[in-house]
Each structure stands twice: as structure tokens, then as C-alpha cells.
Amino acid sequence: MSGQTVTIPDDRAFASFKVECLCEEGWSMSHNKGGITVWTQGLEEGKPIHKMKCRMVCKDVSAETMYDVLHDIEYRKKWDTNVIETFDIGKLTVNADVGYYSWKCPSPLRNRDVITLRSWLAMGKDYIIMNYSVKHAKYPPKKDKVRAVSIQTGYMIQGQGPTNYCILTYMAHVDPRGSLPKWVVNKSSHFLAPHAMKKINKACLKYPEWKQRHNPGFKPWLYPEQTTLPSIPLSELSIQHAESLENIDESSLAETQEREDSD
């Protein structure tokens, strides 16, 4: 989001995000295998801002289930092995909130975190969840993590006729606040992004059974009257400008061997 004040995305913002998710012009394909395609834009060694788009065809998952899985913060803690900590801070409207998310980066890079304003919208058979970085006085950068900046990141889910069939597009426009080594740039598009998409797909397959045992009727993203989050005014938030954050040079760090998740 380019303005100086925090705003809640309107219908035009969602429509613009959808157009960019569908557009392939100006993007370079870096991976196309097993129903998963990855495109990159400006992913160069030493370049601070990174843009990536992943698309996955899910022939065994409905758009509604995918939407639930991407929203359900308690379930994310179970399936997202990259998450360190995630929680909601407060609600802004019936379809917008503010939250914290920290994640593991490939060793030996320092881990990252973000505070984001997240909004969501159902558009016919399609669903969009998108976010951008904001600042909140009660949640300043932490000493043990690098505060990254989401310029605009999100998911688009396209329902495809048959009940259990959808297409998921994930698009990330992020400033990781640091110069990343070439191996990280390559690993992100060739392995990490496809691997993450597969994990989402597997999580979707297991979600209906899990949800039946974990507060099955609680879905505040569908039923906003269920939310227990405190309301926070927009005045408590400000745009997170990248220039005000720590910028580190990790470009010379060598990759270390890590045990990859079996799934």
C-alpha cells in the first residue's frame, strides 16, 4: 500500500490484487512441476525487494476448505512448521484485523517477523486474503528477529465448478530487510515455495476431521459476530516504512545443512 496513512482495502484494491494474481506478463517462470508453478520478479542477489507468485491446482480440495485453512490461526500452528509465533492483535472491521507472525528462515539467516493489516473478501466463487505491513506501538521490533515488510502479500482462491477443486495463487511482495545470498534466492523459488504450497494442500485434506474435534462451529472469518478480538482504532496504526527498520547484510552467509520436513 503506497499511502502515508493506514487504510482498509476497498473493492478496487481486491480487484487490483486479483488482476495481478492472474497476470503473467513481466514475470519469469522458475518452477513448473506437479501442478505447482512459481514465477519471480526482481529476485536478484543483493536486491532488497522480492516478488514471488505461486499457483497450485488442487483437485481434491474445495475453495471453501482452502479459505478456512488459510484463516484458521489455531490450525496453522499445527501444520505450518515455519511458524515461530502467530496471534491476532485486534479487529478493525468485520473483514479486517491486525496480527503478528514470525517465521523460521533458512539457517544461518536470522528469523523474520511482521505486523500486518489483513483483510479478506469473498468474490463469487473466489476468495481473497491479503495483507500489508503496519506499525503498532505495543509491538515494536524484537532484538532476536529482523522485522520484515510486507508491501502486499496474499492468497487468491478460485473455485472451479466441481465441489473439491480449486486453484490457489499466493503472491508475496516483500522487503526482507537485508541483502540475501544467492542460494536463498534460488532455494526460495525452486524448493521452499513449492514445498510450502504442498504443505497447505496436505493441511486442507486433514482439516475437516481436525475441525470436527476443535470447536467446529467457530469460524469468525465467516461469522464475524463470533470474534472475541478487541476492536482497535486505525489511529493506533501507522504505515511500516522499510527505511525505519534495521537492514542487515546476509549476502555472504553460506548454506548449512538442515533436515527438511518429511512431508
mmCIF file with all atom_site columns, C-alpha atoms in Angstrom, residues 125-227:
data_model
loop_
_atom_site.group_PDB
_atom_site.id
_atom_site.type_symbol
_atom_site.label_atom_id
_atom_site.label_alt_id
_atom_site.label_comp_id
_atom_site.label_asym_id
_atom_site.label_entity_id
_atom_site.label_seq_id
_atom_site.pdbx_PDB_ins_code
_atom_site.Cartn_x
_atom_site.Cartn_y
_atom_site.Cartn_z
_atom_site.occupancy
_atom_site.B_iso_or_equiv
_atom_site.pdbx_formal_charge
_atom_site.auth_seq_id
_atom_site.auth_comp_id
_atom_site.auth_asym_id
_atom_site.auth_atom_id
_atom_site.pdbx_PDB_model_num
ATOM 1   C CA . LYS A 1 125 ? -16.699 -18.414 -6.218  1.00 0.00 ? 125 LYS A CA 1
ATOM 2   C CA . ASP A 1 126 ? -13.373 -16.747 -5.468  1.00 0.00 ? 126 ASP A CA 1
ATOM 3   C CA . TYR A 1 127 ? -11.837 -15.704 -2.163  1.00 0.00 ? 127 TYR A CA 1
ATOM 4   C CA . ILE A 1 128 ? -9.027  -13.267 -1.423  1.00 0.00 ? 128 ILE A CA 1
ATOM 5   C CA . ILE A 1 129 ? -6.986  -12.808 1.759   1.00 0.00 ? 129 ILE A CA 1
ATOM 6   C CA . MET A 1 130 ? -4.312  -10.110 1.603   1.00 0.00 ? 130 MET A CA 1
ATOM 7   C CA . ASN A 1 131 ? -2.138  -8.073  3.931   1.00 0.00 ? 131 ASN A CA 1
ATOM 8   C CA . TYR A 1 132 ? 0.383   -5.268  4.213   1.00 0.00 ? 132 TYR A CA 1
ATOM 9   C CA . SER A 1 133 ? 2.732   -4.184  7.000   1.00 0.00 ? 133 SER A CA 1
ATOM 10  C CA . VAL A 1 134 ? 1.752   -1.696  9.684   1.00 0.00 ? 134 VAL A CA 1
ATOM 11  C CA . LYS A 1 135 ? 3.297   -0.428  12.906  1.00 0.00 ? 135 LYS A CA 1
ATOM 12  C CA . HIS A 1 136 ? 1.716   -0.753  16.339  1.00 0.00 ? 136 HIS A CA 1
ATOM 13  C CA . ALA A 1 137 ? 3.332   0.903   19.360  1.00 0.00 ? 137 ALA A CA 1
ATOM 14  C CA . LYS A 1 138 ? 2.777   -2.129  21.589  1.00 0.00 ? 138 LYS A CA 1
ATOM 15  C CA . TYR A 1 139 ? 4.592   -4.477  19.190  1.00 0.00 ? 139 TYR A CA 1
ATOM 16  C CA . PRO A 1 140 ? 7.978   -2.948  18.284  1.00 0.00 ? 140 PRO A CA 1
ATOM 17  C CA . PRO A 1 141 ? 10.738  -4.928  16.507  1.00 0.00 ? 141 PRO A CA 1
ATOM 18  C CA . LYS A 1 142 ? 12.338  -7.676  18.622  1.00 0.00 ? 142 LYS A CA 1
ATOM 19  C CA . LYS A 1 143 ? 16.076  -7.954  19.224  1.00 0.00 ? 143 LYS A CA 1
ATOM 20  C CA . ASP A 1 144 ? 16.275  -11.590 18.125  1.00 0.00 ? 144 ASP A CA 1
ATOM 21  C CA . LYS A 1 145 ? 14.372  -11.121 14.847  1.00 0.00 ? 145 LYS A CA 1
ATOM 22  C CA . VAL A 1 146 ? 14.504  -8.942  11.757  1.00 0.00 ? 146 VAL A CA 1
ATOM 23  C CA . ARG A 1 147 ? 11.254  -7.006  11.196  1.00 0.00 ? 147 ARG A CA 1
ATOM 24  C CA . ALA A 1 148 ? 10.387  -7.590  7.541   1.00 0.00 ? 148 ALA A CA 1
ATOM 25  C CA . VAL A 1 149 ? 7.946   -5.538  5.471   1.00 0.00 ? 149 VAL A CA 1
ATOM 26  C CA . SER A 1 150 ? 5.020   -6.951  3.535   1.00 0.00 ? 150 SER A CA 1
ATOM 27  C CA . ILE A 1 151 ? 4.370   -4.429  0.773   1.00 0.00 ? 151 ILE A CA 1
ATOM 28  C CA . GLN A 1 152 ? 1.457   -6.582  -0.340  1.00 0.00 ? 152 GLN A CA 1
ATOM 29  C CA . THR A 1 153 ? 1.107   -10.298 0.215   1.00 0.00 ? 153 THR A CA 1
ATOM 30  C CA . GLY A 1 154 ? -1.875  -12.581 -0.063  1.00 0.00 ? 154 GLY A CA 1
ATOM 31  C CA . TYR A 1 155 ? -3.839  -15.515 -1.410  1.00 0.00 ? 155 TYR A CA 1
ATOM 32  C CA . MET A 1 156 ? -6.452  -15.843 -4.101  1.00 0.00 ? 156 MET A CA 1
ATOM 33  C CA . ILE A 1 157 ? -8.584  -18.988 -4.161  1.00 0.00 ? 157 ILE A CA 1
ATOM 34  C CA . GLN A 1 158 ? -10.585 -19.742 -7.303  1.00 0.00 ? 158 GLN A CA 1
ATOM 35  C CA . GLY A 1 159 ? -13.482 -22.188 -7.083  1.00 0.00 ? 159 GLY A CA 1
ATOM 36  C CA . GLN A 1 160 ? -13.561 -24.473 -10.124 1.00 0.00 ? 160 GLN A CA 1
ATOM 37  C CA . GLY A 1 161 ? -17.006 -25.963 -10.597 1.00 0.00 ? 161 GLY A CA 1
ATOM 38  C CA . PRO A 1 162 ? -16.750 -29.448 -9.046  1.00 0.00 ? 162 PRO A CA 1
ATOM 39  C CA . THR A 1 163 ? -17.003 -29.385 -5.271  1.00 0.00 ? 163 THR A CA 1
ATOM 40  C CA . ASN A 1 164 ? -13.449 -30.493 -4.494  1.00 0.00 ? 164 ASN A CA 1
ATOM 41  C CA . TYR A 1 165 ? -11.445 -28.476 -6.995  1.00 0.00 ? 165 TYR A CA 1
ATOM 42  C CA . CYS A 1 166 ? -9.802  -25.094 -6.652  1.00 0.00 ? 166 CYS A CA 1
ATOM 43  C CA . ILE A 1 167 ? -6.773  -23.084 -7.746  1.00 0.00 ? 167 ILE A CA 1
ATOM 44  C CA . LEU A 1 168 ? -4.665  -21.334 -5.104  1.00 0.00 ? 168 LEU A CA 1
ATOM 45  C CA . THR A 1 169 ? -2.426  -18.391 -6.013  1.00 0.00 ? 169 THR A CA 1
ATOM 46  C CA . TYR A 1 170 ? -0.039  -16.981 -3.430  1.00 0.00 ? 170 TYR A CA 1
ATOM 47  C CA . MET A 1 171 ? 1.650   -13.678 -4.190  1.00 0.00 ? 171 MET A CA 1
ATOM 48  C CA . ALA A 1 172 ? 4.295   -12.092 -1.966  1.00 0.00 ? 172 ALA A CA 1
ATOM 49  C CA . HIS A 1 173 ? 5.777   -8.627  -2.419  1.00 0.00 ? 173 HIS A CA 1
ATOM 50  C CA . VAL A 1 174 ? 8.179   -8.402  0.493   1.00 0.00 ? 174 VAL A CA 1
ATOM 51  C CA . ASP A 1 175 ? 11.189  -6.470  1.708   1.00 0.00 ? 175 ASP A CA 1
ATOM 52  C CA . PRO A 1 176 ? 13.091  -8.939  3.943   1.00 0.00 ? 176 PRO A CA 1
ATOM 53  C CA . ARG A 1 177 ? 15.246  -6.075  5.274   1.00 0.00 ? 177 ARG A CA 1
ATOM 54  C CA . GLY A 1 178 ? 18.568  -7.482  4.228   1.00 0.00 ? 178 GLY A CA 1
ATOM 55  C CA . SER A 1 179 ? 20.733  -8.487  1.312   1.00 0.00 ? 179 SER A CA 1
ATOM 56  C CA . LEU A 1 180 ? 20.114  -12.194 0.831   1.00 0.00 ? 180 LEU A CA 1
ATOM 57  C CA . PRO A 1 181 ? 22.661  -14.670 -0.546  1.00 0.00 ? 181 PRO A CA 1
ATOM 58  C CA . LYS A 1 182 ? 22.086  -16.141 -3.993  1.00 0.00 ? 182 LYS A CA 1
ATOM 59  C CA . TRP A 1 183 ? 21.406  -19.634 -2.598  1.00 0.00 ? 183 TRP A CA 1
ATOM 60  C CA . VAL A 1 184 ? 18.440  -18.281 -0.618  1.00 0.00 ? 184 VAL A CA 1
ATOM 61  C CA . VAL A 1 185 ? 17.021  -16.592 -3.709  1.00 0.00 ? 185 VAL A CA 1
ATOM 62  C CA . ASN A 1 186 ? 17.317  -19.844 -5.685  1.00 0.00 ? 186 ASN A CA 1
ATOM 63  C CA . LYS A 1 187 ? 16.065  -22.064 -2.860  1.00 0.00 ? 187 LYS A CA 1
ATOM 64  C CA . SER A 1 188 ? 13.015  -19.871 -2.294  1.00 0.00 ? 188 SER A CA 1
ATOM 65  C CA . SER A 1 189 ? 11.643  -20.228 -5.798  1.00 0.00 ? 189 SER A CA 1
ATOM 66  C CA . HIS A 1 190 ? 12.818  -23.763 -6.605  1.00 0.00 ? 190 HIS A CA 1
ATOM 67  C CA . PHE A 1 191 ? 12.149  -25.534 -3.315  1.00 0.00 ? 191 PHE A CA 1
ATOM 68  C CA . LEU A 1 192 ? 10.734  -23.512 -0.419  1.00 0.00 ? 192 LEU A CA 1
ATOM 69  C CA . ALA A 1 193 ? 7.732   -22.042 -2.238  1.00 0.00 ? 193 ALA A CA 1
ATOM 70  C CA . PRO A 1 194 ? 6.599   -25.322 -3.898  1.00 0.00 ? 194 PRO A CA 1
ATOM 71  C CA . HIS A 1 195 ? 7.165   -27.174 -0.608  1.00 0.00 ? 195 HIS A CA 1
ATOM 72  C CA . ALA A 1 196 ? 5.026   -24.636 1.273   1.00 0.00 ? 196 ALA A CA 1
ATOM 73  C CA . MET A 1 197 ? 2.202   -24.986 -1.270  1.00 0.00 ? 197 MET A CA 1
ATOM 74  C CA . LYS A 1 198 ? 2.252   -28.783 -0.888  1.00 0.00 ? 198 LYS A CA 1
ATOM 75  C CA . LYS A 1 199 ? 2.034   -28.404 2.886   1.00 0.00 ? 199 LYS A CA 1
ATOM 76  C CA . ILE A 1 200 ? -1.037  -26.197 2.517   1.00 0.00 ? 200 ILE A CA 1
ATOM 77  C CA . ASN A 1 201 ? -2.648  -28.808 0.280   1.00 0.00 ? 201 ASN A CA 1
ATOM 78  C CA . LYS A 1 202 ? -1.960  -31.599 2.792   1.00 0.00 ? 202 LYS A CA 1
ATOM 79  C CA . ALA A 1 203 ? -3.260  -29.404 5.602   1.00 0.00 ? 203 ALA A CA 1
ATOM 80  C CA . CYS A 1 204 ? -6.510  -28.917 3.691   1.00 0.00 ? 204 CYS A CA 1
ATOM 81  C CA . LEU A 1 205 ? -7.031  -32.667 3.334   1.00 0.00 ? 205 LEU A CA 1
ATOM 82  C CA . LYS A 1 206 ? -6.750  -33.152 7.100   1.00 0.00 ? 206 LYS A CA 1
ATOM 83  C CA . TYR A 1 207 ? -8.697  -30.046 8.137   1.00 0.00 ? 207 TYR A CA 1
ATOM 84  C CA . PRO A 1 208 ? -12.322 -31.292 8.106   1.00 0.00 ? 208 PRO A CA 1
ATOM 85  C CA . GLU A 1 209 ? -11.510 -34.120 10.532  1.00 0.00 ? 209 GLU A CA 1
ATOM 86  C CA . TRP A 1 210 ? -9.367  -31.833 12.735  1.00 0.00 ? 210 TRP A CA 1
ATOM 87  C CA . LYS A 1 211 ? -12.028 -29.110 12.804  1.00 0.00 ? 211 LYS A CA 1
ATOM 88  C CA . GLN A 1 212 ? -14.709 -31.573 13.890  1.00 0.00 ? 212 GLN A CA 1
ATOM 89  C CA . ARG A 1 213 ? -12.675 -32.109 17.076  1.00 0.00 ? 213 ARG A CA 1
ATOM 90  C CA . HIS A 1 214 ? -11.687 -28.461 17.627  1.00 0.00 ? 214 HIS A CA 1
ATOM 91  C CA . ASN A 1 215 ? -14.599 -26.051 18.067  1.00 0.00 ? 215 ASN A CA 1
ATOM 92  C CA . PRO A 1 216 ? -16.249 -26.996 14.740  1.00 0.00 ? 216 PRO A CA 1
ATOM 93  C CA . GLY A 1 217 ? -18.736 -24.139 14.644  1.00 0.00 ? 217 GLY A CA 1
ATOM 94  C CA . PHE A 1 218 ? -16.194 -21.394 15.366  1.00 0.00 ? 218 PHE A CA 1
ATOM 95  C CA . LYS A 1 219 ? -15.294 -19.599 12.138  1.00 0.00 ? 219 LYS A CA 1
ATOM 96  C CA . PRO A 1 220 ? -15.191 -15.845 12.825  1.00 0.00 ? 220 PRO A CA 1
ATOM 97  C CA . TRP A 1 221 ? -13.871 -15.175 9.312   1.00 0.00 ? 221 TRP A CA 1
ATOM 98  C CA . LEU A 1 222 ? -17.294 -16.371 8.081   1.00 0.00 ? 222 LEU A CA 1
ATOM 99  C CA . TYR A 1 223 ? -19.350 -15.313 11.112  1.00 0.00 ? 223 TYR A CA 1
ATOM 100 C CA . PRO A 1 224 ? -17.859 -12.038 12.413  1.00 0.00 ? 224 PRO A CA 1
ATOM 101 C CA . GLU A 1 225 ? -20.258 -11.968 15.356  1.00 0.00 ? 225 GLU A CA 1
ATOM 102 C CA . GLN A 1 226 ? -18.206 -14.854 16.808  1.00 0.00 ? 226 GLN A CA 1
ATOM 103 C CA . THR A 1 227 ? -14.990 -12.869 17.127  1.00 0.00 ? 227 THR A CA 1
#
